[in-house]
Coordinates of C-alpha atoms in Angstrom, one line a residue:
Chain A
X19 CA 34.7 11.1 9.1
X20 CA 32.4 11.9 12.0
X21 CA 29.4 9.6 12.2
X22 CA 26.0 11.1 11.5
X23 CA 24.1 8.6 13.6
X24 CA 25.8 7.0 16.6
X25 CA 24.9 5.2 19.8
X26 CA 27.4 4.3 22.5
X27 CA 26.6 1.5 24.9
X28 CA 23.0 2.4 24.6
X29 CA 20.8 0.5 27.1
X30 CA 17.1 0.7 27.9
X31 CA 15.4 -1.4 30.5
X32 CA 11.7 -1.5 31.2
X33 CA 10.9 -2.8 34.6
X34 CA 13.9 -5.1 34.6
X35 CA 13.5 -6.2 31.0
X36 CA 16.4 -5.2 28.9
X37 CA 15.0 -4.0 25.5
X38 CA 18.2 -2.6 24.2
X39 CA 21.5 -3.9 25.6
X40 CA 24.8 -1.9 25.3
X41 CA 24.1 -1.1 21.7
X42 CA 26.9 0.7 19.9
X43 CA 26.5 1.6 16.2
X44 CA 28.0 4.2 14.0
X45 CA 26.6 5.4 10.6
X46 CA 28.4 7.7 8.3
X47 CA 27.1 10.4 6.0
X48 CA 25.1 9.1 3.0
X49 CA 24.9 5.6 4.3
X50 CA 21.7 3.5 4.4
X51 CA 21.9 1.4 7.5
X52 CA 19.5 -1.5 7.4
X53 CA 18.5 -2.3 11.0
X54 CA 17.4 -5.9 11.0
X55 CA 15.7 -7.9 13.7
X56 CA 12.8 -10.1 14.6
X57 CA 9.7 -8.6 16.2
X58 CA 10.6 -7.5 19.7
X59 CA 14.3 -7.5 19.0
X60 CA 14.7 -3.9 20.1
X61 CA 14.6 -2.1 16.7
X62 CA 11.7 0.3 17.6
X63 CA 13.0 0.9 21.1
X64 CA 16.4 1.9 19.6
X65 CA 14.6 4.3 17.1
X66 CA 12.6 5.8 20.0
X67 CA 15.8 6.3 21.9
X68 CA 17.4 8.0 18.9
X69 CA 14.4 10.3 18.6
X70 CA 14.4 11.0 22.4
X71 CA 10.9 9.7 22.8
X72 CA 12.2 7.6 25.6
X73 CA 15.2 8.1 27.9
X74 CA 18.1 5.6 27.9
X75 CA 18.8 3.7 31.1
X76 CA 22.5 4.2 30.3
X77 CA 24.6 5.1 27.3
X78 CA 24.0 7.9 24.7
X79 CA 22.8 8.6 21.2
X80 CA 24.3 11.2 18.9
X81 CA 22.9 12.7 15.8
X82 CA 25.1 14.9 13.6
X83 CA 27.7 14.9 16.5
X84 CA 25.3 16.3 19.0
X85 CA 24.1 14.3 22.0
X86 CA 20.4 13.6 21.6
X87 CA 18.1 15.3 24.1
X88 CA 14.5 16.2 23.7
X89 CA 15.4 19.8 24.7
X90 CA 18.0 20.2 22.0
X91 CA 15.6 21.5 19.4
X92 CA 18.2 22.2 16.6
X93 CA 18.9 18.5 16.1
X94 CA 15.3 17.8 15.0
X95 CA 15.5 20.4 12.2
X96 CA 17.5 17.9 10.2
X97 CA 15.7 14.7 11.2
X98 CA 12.7 13.1 9.5
X99 CA 11.2 10.0 10.9
X100 CA 8.5 7.3 10.9
X101 CA 8.0 5.3 14.1
X102 CA 5.9 2.1 13.7
X103 CA 2.7 2.6 11.7
X104 CA 2.4 6.2 10.5
X105 CA -0.6 8.1 11.8
X106 CA -2.3 11.2 10.6
X107 CA -5.1 13.4 11.8
X108 CA -8.1 11.6 10.3
X109 CA -10.4 14.6 10.0
X110 CA -7.8 16.5 7.9
X111 CA -7.0 16.0 4.3
X112 CA -3.6 14.7 3.1
X113 CA -2.6 18.2 2.1
X114 CA -3.7 19.7 5.5
X115 CA -1.8 17.0 7.4
X116 CA 1.3 18.0 5.4
X117 CA 0.7 21.7 5.9
X118 CA 0.4 21.2 9.6
X119 CA 3.6 19.3 9.7
X120 CA 5.3 22.0 7.6
X121 CA 3.9 24.7 10.0
X122 CA 5.2 22.8 13.1
X123 CA 8.7 22.3 11.5
X124 CA 8.8 25.9 10.3
X125 CA 10.7 27.4 7.3
X126 CA 10.1 24.5 5.0
X127 CA 10.0 26.8 2.0
X128 CA 7.3 27.6 -0.4
X129 CA 6.0 24.8 -2.5
X130 CA 7.4 22.2 -0.2
X131 CA 4.0 20.6 0.3
X132 CA 3.3 20.4 -3.4
X133 CA 6.8 19.0 -4.1
X134 CA 6.4 16.2 -1.6
X135 CA 2.9 15.4 -2.8
X136 CA 4.2 15.0 -6.3
X137 CA 7.4 13.1 -5.2
X138 CA 5.4 10.6 -3.2
X139 CA 2.7 10.4 -5.9
X140 CA 0.0 11.5 -3.5
X141 CA -1.6 14.0 -6.0
X142 CA -4.8 12.0 -6.4
X143 CA -5.1 11.7 -2.6
X144 CA -4.3 15.3 -1.7
X145 CA -7.9 16.3 -1.0
X146 CA -8.9 13.1 0.6
X147 CA -9.3 12.9 4.4
X148 CA -6.6 10.9 6.0
X149 CA -9.2 8.6 7.5
X150 CA -10.2 7.4 4.0
X151 CA -6.6 6.5 2.9
X152 CA -5.6 2.9 2.2
X153 CA -2.8 1.5 4.3
X154 CA -0.3 2.0 1.5
X155 CA -1.3 5.6 1.0
X156 CA -1.2 6.2 4.7
X157 CA 2.3 4.9 4.6
X158 CA 3.1 7.3 1.7
X159 CA 1.7 10.2 3.8
X160 CA 3.9 9.1 6.7
X161 CA 6.9 9.2 4.4
X162 CA 5.9 12.6 3.0
X163 CA 5.7 14.0 6.5
X164 CA 9.2 12.6 7.2
X165 CA 10.6 14.1 4.1
X166 CA 8.8 17.4 3.8
X167 CA 11.6 19.5 5.3
X168 CA 14.4 17.8 3.3
X169 CA 16.2 16.3 6.3
X170 CA 19.8 15.3 6.5
X171 CA 18.9 12.2 8.5
X172 CA 16.0 9.8 8.0
X173 CA 15.0 7.3 10.7
X174 CA 12.4 5.0 9.3
X175 CA 10.8 2.2 11.2
X176 CA 9.6 -0.4 8.6
X177 CA 8.9 2.2 6.0
X178 CA 7.6 -0.2 3.3
X179 CA 4.9 -1.8 5.6
X180 CA 1.6 -1.9 3.8
X181 CA 3.0 -0.8 0.4
X182 CA 2.3 -2.9 -2.7
X183 CA 5.3 -4.3 -4.7
X184 CA 5.4 -1.2 -7.0
X185 CA 5.3 1.1 -3.9
X186 CA 8.1 -0.8 -2.3
X187 CA 10.3 -0.4 -5.4
X188 CA 9.4 3.3 -5.6
X189 CA 10.4 3.8 -1.9
X190 CA 13.6 1.9 -2.5
X191 CA 14.5 4.1 -5.4
X192 CA 13.6 7.2 -3.5
X193 CA 15.8 6.3 -0.5
X194 CA 18.7 5.3 -2.8
X195 CA 18.3 8.7 -4.6
X196 CA 18.3 10.6 -1.3
X197 CA 21.4 8.7 -0.1
X198 CA 23.3 9.0 -3.4
X199 CA 22.4 12.4 -4.7
X200 CA 21.6 14.3 -1.5
X201 CA 23.9 12.4 1.0
X202 CA 21.0 11.8 3.3
X203 CA 21.9 9.4 6.1
X204 CA 19.2 6.8 6.5
X205 CA 18.5 4.3 9.2
X206 CA 15.7 1.9 8.3
X207 CA 14.5 -1.0 10.3
X208 CA 12.9 -4.1 8.9
X209 CA 12.5 -7.8 9.7
X210 CA 13.1 -8.6 6.0
X211 CA 16.7 -9.2 5.1
X212 CA 15.8 -9.4 1.5
X213 CA 14.3 -5.9 1.5
X214 CA 17.2 -4.5 3.5
X215 CA 19.9 -6.0 1.4
X216 CA 18.4 -4.4 -1.7
X217 CA 18.5 -0.9 -0.4
X218 CA 21.1 -0.5 2.3
X219 CA 24.8 0.0 2.2
X220 CA 25.3 -1.3 5.8
X221 CA 23.5 -4.0 7.7
X222 CA 23.1 -4.4 11.5
X223 CA 21.3 -7.4 13.0
X224 CA 19.8 -6.9 16.5
X225 CA 18.6 -9.7 18.7
X226 CA 17.5 -9.5 22.3
X227 CA 18.6 -5.9 22.2
X228 CA 22.1 -6.7 21.2
X229 CA 23.8 -5.9 17.9
X230 CA 24.9 -9.4 17.0
X231 CA 26.2 -8.7 13.5
X232 CA 27.3 -5.7 11.5
X233 CA 28.6 -5.7 8.0
X234 CA 28.7 -3.9 4.6
X235 CA 25.9 -5.0 2.4
X236 CA 28.4 -5.8 -0.4
X237 CA 30.1 -8.2 2.0
X238 CA 26.9 -10.1 2.6
X239 CA 27.6 -12.6 0.0
X240 CA 30.8 -13.6 1.7
X241 CA 28.9 -14.3 4.9
X242 CA 26.4 -16.6 3.2
X243 CA 27.2 -20.3 3.6
X244 CA 27.9 -22.1 0.4
X245 CA 28.3 -25.8 -0.3
X246 CA 28.8 -28.1 -3.3
X247 CA 26.2 -30.7 -4.1
X248 CA 27.5 -33.7 -5.9
X249 CA 25.7 -36.8 -7.2
X250 CA 27.0 -39.8 -9.1
X251 CA 25.6 -43.1 -10.3
X252 CA 27.7 -44.7 -7.6
X253 CA 27.3 -42.4 -4.6
X254 CA 29.1 -44.7 -2.2
X255 CA 32.2 -44.9 -4.4
X256 CA 32.1 -41.2 -5.1
X257 CA 32.0 -40.5 -1.4
X258 CA 34.9 -42.9 -0.8
X259 CA 37.0 -41.0 -3.5
X260 CA 36.2 -37.7 -1.9
X261 CA 36.9 -38.9 1.6
X262 CA 40.5 -39.5 0.6
X263 CA 41.0 -35.8 -0.1
X264 CA 41.1 -32.6 2.1
X265 CA 37.3 -32.7 2.1
X266 CA 37.3 -35.6 4.5
X267 CA 35.1 -34.6 7.5
X268 CA 33.3 -32.0 5.4
X269 CA 31.1 -34.4 3.4
X270 CA 27.4 -34.8 4.3
X271 CA 24.6 -36.6 2.7
X272 CA 21.4 -34.6 2.1
X273 CA 17.9 -36.0 2.7
X274 CA 17.7 -36.7 -1.0
X275 CA 20.9 -38.8 -0.7
X276 CA 23.1 -36.3 -2.6
X277 CA 26.6 -35.6 -1.3
X278 CA 27.2 -32.1 0.1
X279 CA 30.6 -30.7 0.7
X280 CA 30.9 -27.6 3.0
X281 CA 34.3 -26.5 2.2
X282 CA 35.5 -23.2 0.5
X283 CA 37.9 -25.0 -1.8
X284 CA 35.1 -27.3 -3.1
X285 CA 32.9 -24.2 -3.8
X286 CA 35.7 -22.3 -5.4
X287 CA 36.9 -25.2 -7.7
X288 CA 34.0 -27.5 -8.5
X289 CA 35.8 -28.4 -11.8
X290 CA 38.6 -30.0 -9.7
X291 CA 36.1 -32.2 -8.0
X292 CA 34.6 -33.1 -11.3
X293 CA 38.0 -34.1 -12.7
X294 CA 38.8 -36.1 -9.5
X295 CA 35.6 -38.1 -9.8
X296 CA 36.0 -38.6 -13.6
X297 CA 39.5 -39.8 -13.1
X298 CA 38.3 -42.3 -10.5
X299 CA 35.7 -43.6 -12.9
X300 CA 32.7 -42.1 -11.1
X301 CA 31.8 -39.0 -13.2
X302 CA 29.4 -36.6 -11.4
X303 CA 25.8 -36.5 -12.6
X304 CA 25.1 -33.4 -10.6
X305 CA 27.5 -30.6 -9.6
X306 CA 25.8 -27.5 -8.1
X307 CA 26.8 -24.8 -5.8
X308 CA 24.1 -24.4 -3.1
X309 CA 23.9 -20.9 -1.6
X310 CA 22.2 -20.1 1.7
X311 CA 19.3 -17.8 1.0
X312 CA 19.0 -14.5 3.0
X313 CA 16.2 -15.8 5.1
X314 CA 18.2 -18.9 6.1
X315 CA 21.3 -16.7 6.8
X316 CA 19.2 -14.4 9.0
X317 CA 17.8 -17.2 11.0
X318 CA 21.3 -18.8 11.4
X319 CA 22.6 -15.5 12.7
X320 CA 19.7 -15.2 15.1
X321 CA 20.3 -18.8 16.3
X322 CA 24.0 -18.1 16.8
X323 CA 22.9 -15.0 18.7
X324 CA 20.8 -17.2 21.0
X325 CA 23.9 -19.2 21.9
X326 CA 25.9 -16.1 22.7
X327 CA 26.6 -16.0 26.5
X328 CA 25.1 -12.5 26.9
X329 CA 22.2 -12.9 24.6
Chain B
X3 CA 6.2 34.3 19.5
X4 CA 5.7 33.4 15.9
X5 CA 6.2 29.7 16.8
X6 CA 3.6 29.9 19.5
X7 CA 1.1 31.5 17.2
X8 CA 1.8 28.9 14.6
X9 CA 1.4 26.1 17.1
X10 CA -1.9 27.6 18.4
X11 CA -3.1 27.9 14.8
X12 CA -2.3 24.2 14.2
X13 CA -4.2 23.2 17.3
X14 CA -7.1 25.4 16.5
X15 CA -7.3 23.9 13.0
X16 CA -7.3 20.4 14.3
X17 CA -10.0 21.3 16.8
X18 CA -12.2 23.2 14.4
X19 CA -12.1 20.4 11.8
X20 CA -13.3 18.0 14.4
X21 CA -16.9 17.6 15.7
X22 CA -15.8 18.4 19.3
X23 CA -16.8 22.2 19.3
X24 CA -20.2 21.3 18.0
X25 CA -20.7 18.4 20.4
X26 CA -19.5 20.6 23.3
X27 CA -21.8 23.4 22.3
X28 CA -24.8 21.2 22.0
X29 CA -24.1 19.6 25.4
X30 CA -23.8 23.0 27.0
X31 CA -27.0 24.4 25.4
X32 CA -28.8 22.0 27.8
X33 CA -27.9 24.4 30.6
X34 CA -29.7 27.6 29.5
X35 CA -32.7 25.5 28.2
X36 CA -33.0 23.7 31.6
X37 CA -32.5 26.9 33.5
X38 CA -35.1 28.6 31.3
X39 CA -37.5 25.7 31.8
X40 CA -37.2 26.0 35.6
X41 CA -37.9 29.7 35.4
X42 CA -40.8 29.1 33.1
X43 CA -42.3 26.7 35.7
X44 CA -41.5 29.0 38.7
X45 CA -42.9 32.0 37.0
X46 CA -46.4 30.4 37.0
X47 CA -46.5 27.0 38.7
X48 CA -50.3 26.6 38.1
X49 CA -49.7 27.1 34.3
X50 CA -47.0 24.5 34.5
X51 CA -49.3 22.1 36.3
X52 CA -52.0 22.7 33.6
X53 CA -49.6 22.1 30.8
X54 CA -48.3 18.9 32.4
X55 CA -44.8 20.2 32.9
X56 CA -45.1 19.7 36.6
X57 CA -46.7 16.9 38.5
X58 CA -49.6 17.8 40.6
X59 CA -47.7 16.8 43.8
X60 CA -44.6 18.6 42.9
X61 CA -43.7 21.8 44.7
X62 CA -40.8 24.0 43.6
X63 CA -39.2 26.6 45.7
X64 CA -37.6 29.8 44.4
X65 CA -38.4 32.8 42.5
X66 CA -38.4 33.4 38.8
X67 CA -36.4 36.6 38.1
X68 CA -33.2 37.6 36.4
X69 CA -31.0 37.4 39.5
X70 CA -32.2 33.8 40.2
X71 CA -31.9 32.9 36.6
X72 CA -28.4 34.2 36.1
X73 CA -27.3 32.6 39.5
X74 CA -28.7 29.3 38.4
X75 CA -26.8 29.5 35.1
X76 CA -23.6 30.2 37.0
X77 CA -24.2 27.1 39.1
X78 CA -25.0 25.1 36.0
X79 CA -21.8 26.1 34.2
X80 CA -19.8 25.4 37.3
X81 CA -20.9 21.8 37.3
X82 CA -21.8 21.2 33.6
X83 CA -18.5 22.9 32.6
X84 CA -16.5 20.5 34.7
X85 CA -18.0 17.8 32.5
X86 CA -17.9 19.5 29.1
X87 CA -14.6 21.4 29.5
X88 CA -13.1 18.2 30.9
X89 CA -14.3 16.3 27.9
X90 CA -12.8 18.9 25.5
X91 CA -9.5 18.7 27.4
X92 CA -9.6 14.9 27.3
X93 CA -10.0 14.9 23.6
X94 CA -7.3 17.5 22.9
X95 CA -4.6 15.6 24.8
X96 CA -5.9 12.0 24.7
X97 CA -6.4 11.9 20.9
X98 CA -2.7 12.3 20.3
X99 CA -2.1 9.1 22.2
X100 CA -5.2 7.2 21.0
X101 CA -4.6 8.1 17.3
X102 CA -0.9 7.6 17.6
X103 CA -0.1 11.2 16.3
X104 CA 1.8 12.0 19.5
X105 CA 4.9 10.5 17.8
X106 CA 4.8 13.3 15.2
X107 CA 5.0 15.9 17.9
X108 CA 7.9 14.6 19.9
X109 CA 11.0 15.2 17.7
X110 CA 10.4 18.6 16.2
X111 CA 12.4 21.8 16.3
X112 CA 9.7 23.1 18.6
X113 CA 9.7 22.4 22.3
X114 CA 7.1 20.0 23.7
X115 CA 6.2 22.5 26.3
X116 CA 5.3 24.9 23.5
X117 CA 3.0 22.3 22.0
X118 CA 1.4 21.7 25.4
X119 CA 1.0 25.4 25.9
X120 CA -0.6 25.8 22.5
X121 CA -3.0 23.0 23.3
X122 CA -4.0 24.7 26.6
X123 CA -4.4 28.1 24.8
X124 CA -6.5 26.6 22.0
X125 CA -8.7 24.7 24.6
X126 CA -9.1 27.8 26.8
X127 CA -10.1 29.9 23.8
X128 CA -12.6 27.3 22.7
X129 CA -14.0 26.9 26.2
X130 CA -14.3 30.7 26.6
X131 CA -16.1 31.0 23.3
X132 CA -18.4 28.2 24.3
X133 CA -19.1 30.0 27.6
X134 CA -19.8 33.2 25.8
X135 CA -22.1 31.6 23.3
X136 CA -24.0 29.8 26.0
X137 CA -24.2 33.1 27.9
X138 CA -25.6 34.8 24.9
X139 CA -28.1 32.0 24.4
X140 CA -29.1 32.3 28.0
X141 CA -29.7 36.0 27.8
X142 CA -31.9 35.5 24.7
X143 CA -33.9 32.7 26.5
X144 CA -34.2 35.0 29.6
X145 CA -35.5 37.8 27.4
X146 CA -38.0 35.5 25.8
X147 CA -39.3 34.4 29.2
X148 CA -39.7 38.1 30.1
X149 CA -38.4 37.5 33.6
X150 CA -38.9 40.3 36.1
X151 CA -36.1 42.5 37.8
X152 CA -34.2 43.2 34.7
X153 CA -31.7 45.9 35.1
X154 CA -28.3 46.7 33.7
X155 CA -26.7 46.2 37.1
X156 CA -28.4 42.7 37.6
X157 CA -27.3 41.6 34.1
X158 CA -23.8 42.9 34.6
X159 CA -23.4 41.1 38.0
X160 CA -24.9 37.9 36.6
X161 CA -22.7 38.0 33.5
X162 CA -19.6 38.6 35.5
X163 CA -20.4 35.8 37.9
X164 CA -21.1 33.4 35.0
X165 CA -17.8 34.3 33.3
X166 CA -15.9 34.1 36.5
X167 CA -17.3 30.7 37.4
X168 CA -16.6 29.5 33.8
X169 CA -13.0 30.7 34.0
X170 CA -12.5 28.9 37.2
X171 CA -14.0 25.7 35.8
X172 CA -11.8 25.9 32.7
X173 CA -8.8 26.3 35.0
X174 CA -9.8 23.3 36.9
X175 CA -9.9 21.1 33.8
X176 CA -6.1 21.3 33.3
X177 CA -5.4 18.3 35.5
X178 CA -7.6 16.3 33.0
X179 CA -4.9 17.0 30.4
X180 CA -2.3 15.5 32.7
X181 CA -4.4 12.4 33.3
X182 CA -5.0 12.0 29.6
X183 CA -1.3 12.3 28.8
X184 CA -0.1 10.1 31.6
X185 CA -2.7 7.4 30.9
X186 CA -2.3 7.8 27.1
X187 CA -6.0 7.8 26.2
X188 CA -9.6 8.8 26.9
X189 CA -10.9 6.5 29.6
X190 CA -8.9 7.5 32.7
X191 CA -9.4 11.3 32.1
X192 CA -13.2 10.8 31.6
X193 CA -13.3 8.7 34.8
X194 CA -11.4 11.5 36.5
X195 CA -13.9 14.1 35.3
X196 CA -16.8 12.0 36.6
X197 CA -15.0 11.4 39.9
X198 CA -14.3 15.1 40.5
X199 CA -18.0 15.9 39.7
X200 CA -19.2 13.4 42.2
X201 CA -16.7 14.4 44.9
X202 CA -17.5 18.1 44.3
X203 CA -21.1 17.4 45.3
X204 CA -20.1 15.3 48.3
X205 CA -17.5 17.8 49.5
X206 CA -20.0 20.7 49.2
X207 CA -22.7 18.6 51.0
X208 CA -20.5 17.9 54.0
X209 CA -19.3 21.4 54.3
X210 CA -15.7 21.0 53.0
X211 CA -16.4 22.3 49.5
X212 CA -14.2 25.3 50.1
X213 CA -11.2 23.1 50.3
X214 CA -12.0 20.9 47.4
X215 CA -11.0 22.7 44.1
X216 CA -13.8 21.3 42.0
X217 CA -16.5 22.4 44.4
X218 CA -15.4 26.0 44.6
X219 CA -16.9 27.4 41.4
X220 CA -20.3 26.1 42.2
X221 CA -20.1 27.4 45.8
X222 CA -19.1 30.8 44.5
X223 CA -22.1 30.6 42.1
X224 CA -24.3 30.2 45.2
X225 CA -25.0 26.5 45.2
X226 CA -24.8 26.3 49.0
X227 CA -26.4 29.6 49.7
X228 CA -25.4 33.2 49.6
X229 CA -23.2 33.0 52.7
X230 CA -20.7 30.7 50.9
X231 CA -20.9 32.6 47.6
X232 CA -18.2 35.1 48.4
X233 CA -14.9 33.7 47.3
X234 CA -12.1 33.8 49.8
X235 CA -8.5 34.2 49.0
X236 CA -7.9 30.6 50.0
X237 CA -10.6 29.4 47.5
X238 CA -8.9 31.3 44.7
X239 CA -5.4 30.1 45.6
X240 CA -6.7 26.5 45.7
X241 CA -8.3 26.8 42.3
X242 CA -5.4 28.6 40.8
X243 CA -2.9 26.2 42.3
X244 CA -4.8 23.2 40.9
X245 CA -4.9 24.8 37.4
X246 CA -1.3 25.7 37.5
X247 CA -0.3 22.2 38.7
X248 CA -2.3 20.7 35.9
X249 CA -0.4 22.8 33.3
X250 CA 3.0 22.2 34.8
X251 CA 2.4 18.5 35.4
X252 CA 1.3 18.0 31.7
X253 CA 4.3 20.0 30.4
X254 CA 6.7 18.0 32.5
X255 CA 5.1 14.8 31.5
X256 CA 5.5 15.6 27.8
X257 CA 9.1 16.7 28.3
X258 CA 10.4 14.0 30.5
X259 CA 8.2 10.9 30.4
X260 CA 8.9 7.9 28.2
X261 CA 6.5 8.0 25.3
X262 CA 6.1 4.4 24.3

């Protein structure tokens, strides 16, 4: 299947500083690609390159199989986007801002403005001037402008910024609906793995301009570090028992003094550990699988990225 | 063509919903009122002395009649227009960067050159309308002052000179759009407008005004006397070239520059 969004060895340097470094990614139709990275990692620069707002130093971007170029106008007919904080003409109302966007995009169809106003729940704000919108509603207006022409590709830079929790859930459902029912391909950036993992089907982590990790979201759980926490009335004896098994060299003691085994077998079969300790006369008082949370995982990947020779 | 009209409509809507046309109009109304005030004083200096409009020591040279009045207005629009039209141009282009709305204009099924073109068309139409409204106001003020030497030929000549100088001044404000786009805001283009205004005076004073684009409209309006008021082909080429360079430079910037 031909990728809908693709970059090949994409590089952008600003006065010697490499903001995006040989980035290659490929996103298929209907996928939601969560583009994750710390501030300044190169997410927005990649998005700007994809939208031809800046020219790559080397490498190429492709949308719907066509090489991206500001002069190739047909590509943009199928692309909706938000780059950084969405902005609107402050002296115009929400409706007028959308009408203007519709007029510039051309042929958006009758009722498109009303539809998008209702879809993004902007009905109460439609006659309000953009300068009077709250941050959350300004974000909704930005999304409405990106969606007004029913694009096949959505490129969204931190689309839930400024939204309240209810708004975040609404946007998440909207994006999932677009992807599932309309096969819209979405690239959304964020610095929150938790948010990305809930909406995306694919995750890419960028650090220092390089794509340091790429995976399917459903595989995320496999990548999270897991360990088994064990406690016993006689910790020393329990440790000695465990040290005589395959877990030797994998046993740590936490700050609280609890034993921690970082070994897949221990995590998969905690009951075997329990039997072992019971048989040895040191039954466990605590047996718990500790899962690395998403934040910790993200930071670990970033730290591993720091150690990479080219990072 | 439909796309161009649509684009111009969008630009016109943004412009008309802002306060810029009103602010520009109010700024330009100073010109006919000042010119009218001068004519009022020149018409009867002793009355002006009596009313306190003119200091007892002040002496003004010139005559109060329609040709002088219309000539003065043409000079005023040549200099004041640089400022006001430059300000309008600064706002039209600089606002997209300052308010961050430029991003919405860069990835559309519509060429960036077309958007730039629409902005120039909308600005030109607004500036021409401003010029016409100021001209109308000037004629009303002149009529109220009951200046002598009123004839159809005089008014025709004066009106044409005013419109010609206005057009040249509008043309000369296109480089402001380039500065606004390249600098991404308001400050640099406004600085550029002030600089050109000052240099226009200096160039005219030292006798090289004919080679400095921004001096030329005022010289044609008769700022440095009637002998320099006849535009030469070189003058027009310089003004036209500057205007065209401003348009091309802006279009190329929008098309090829990195928009961060």
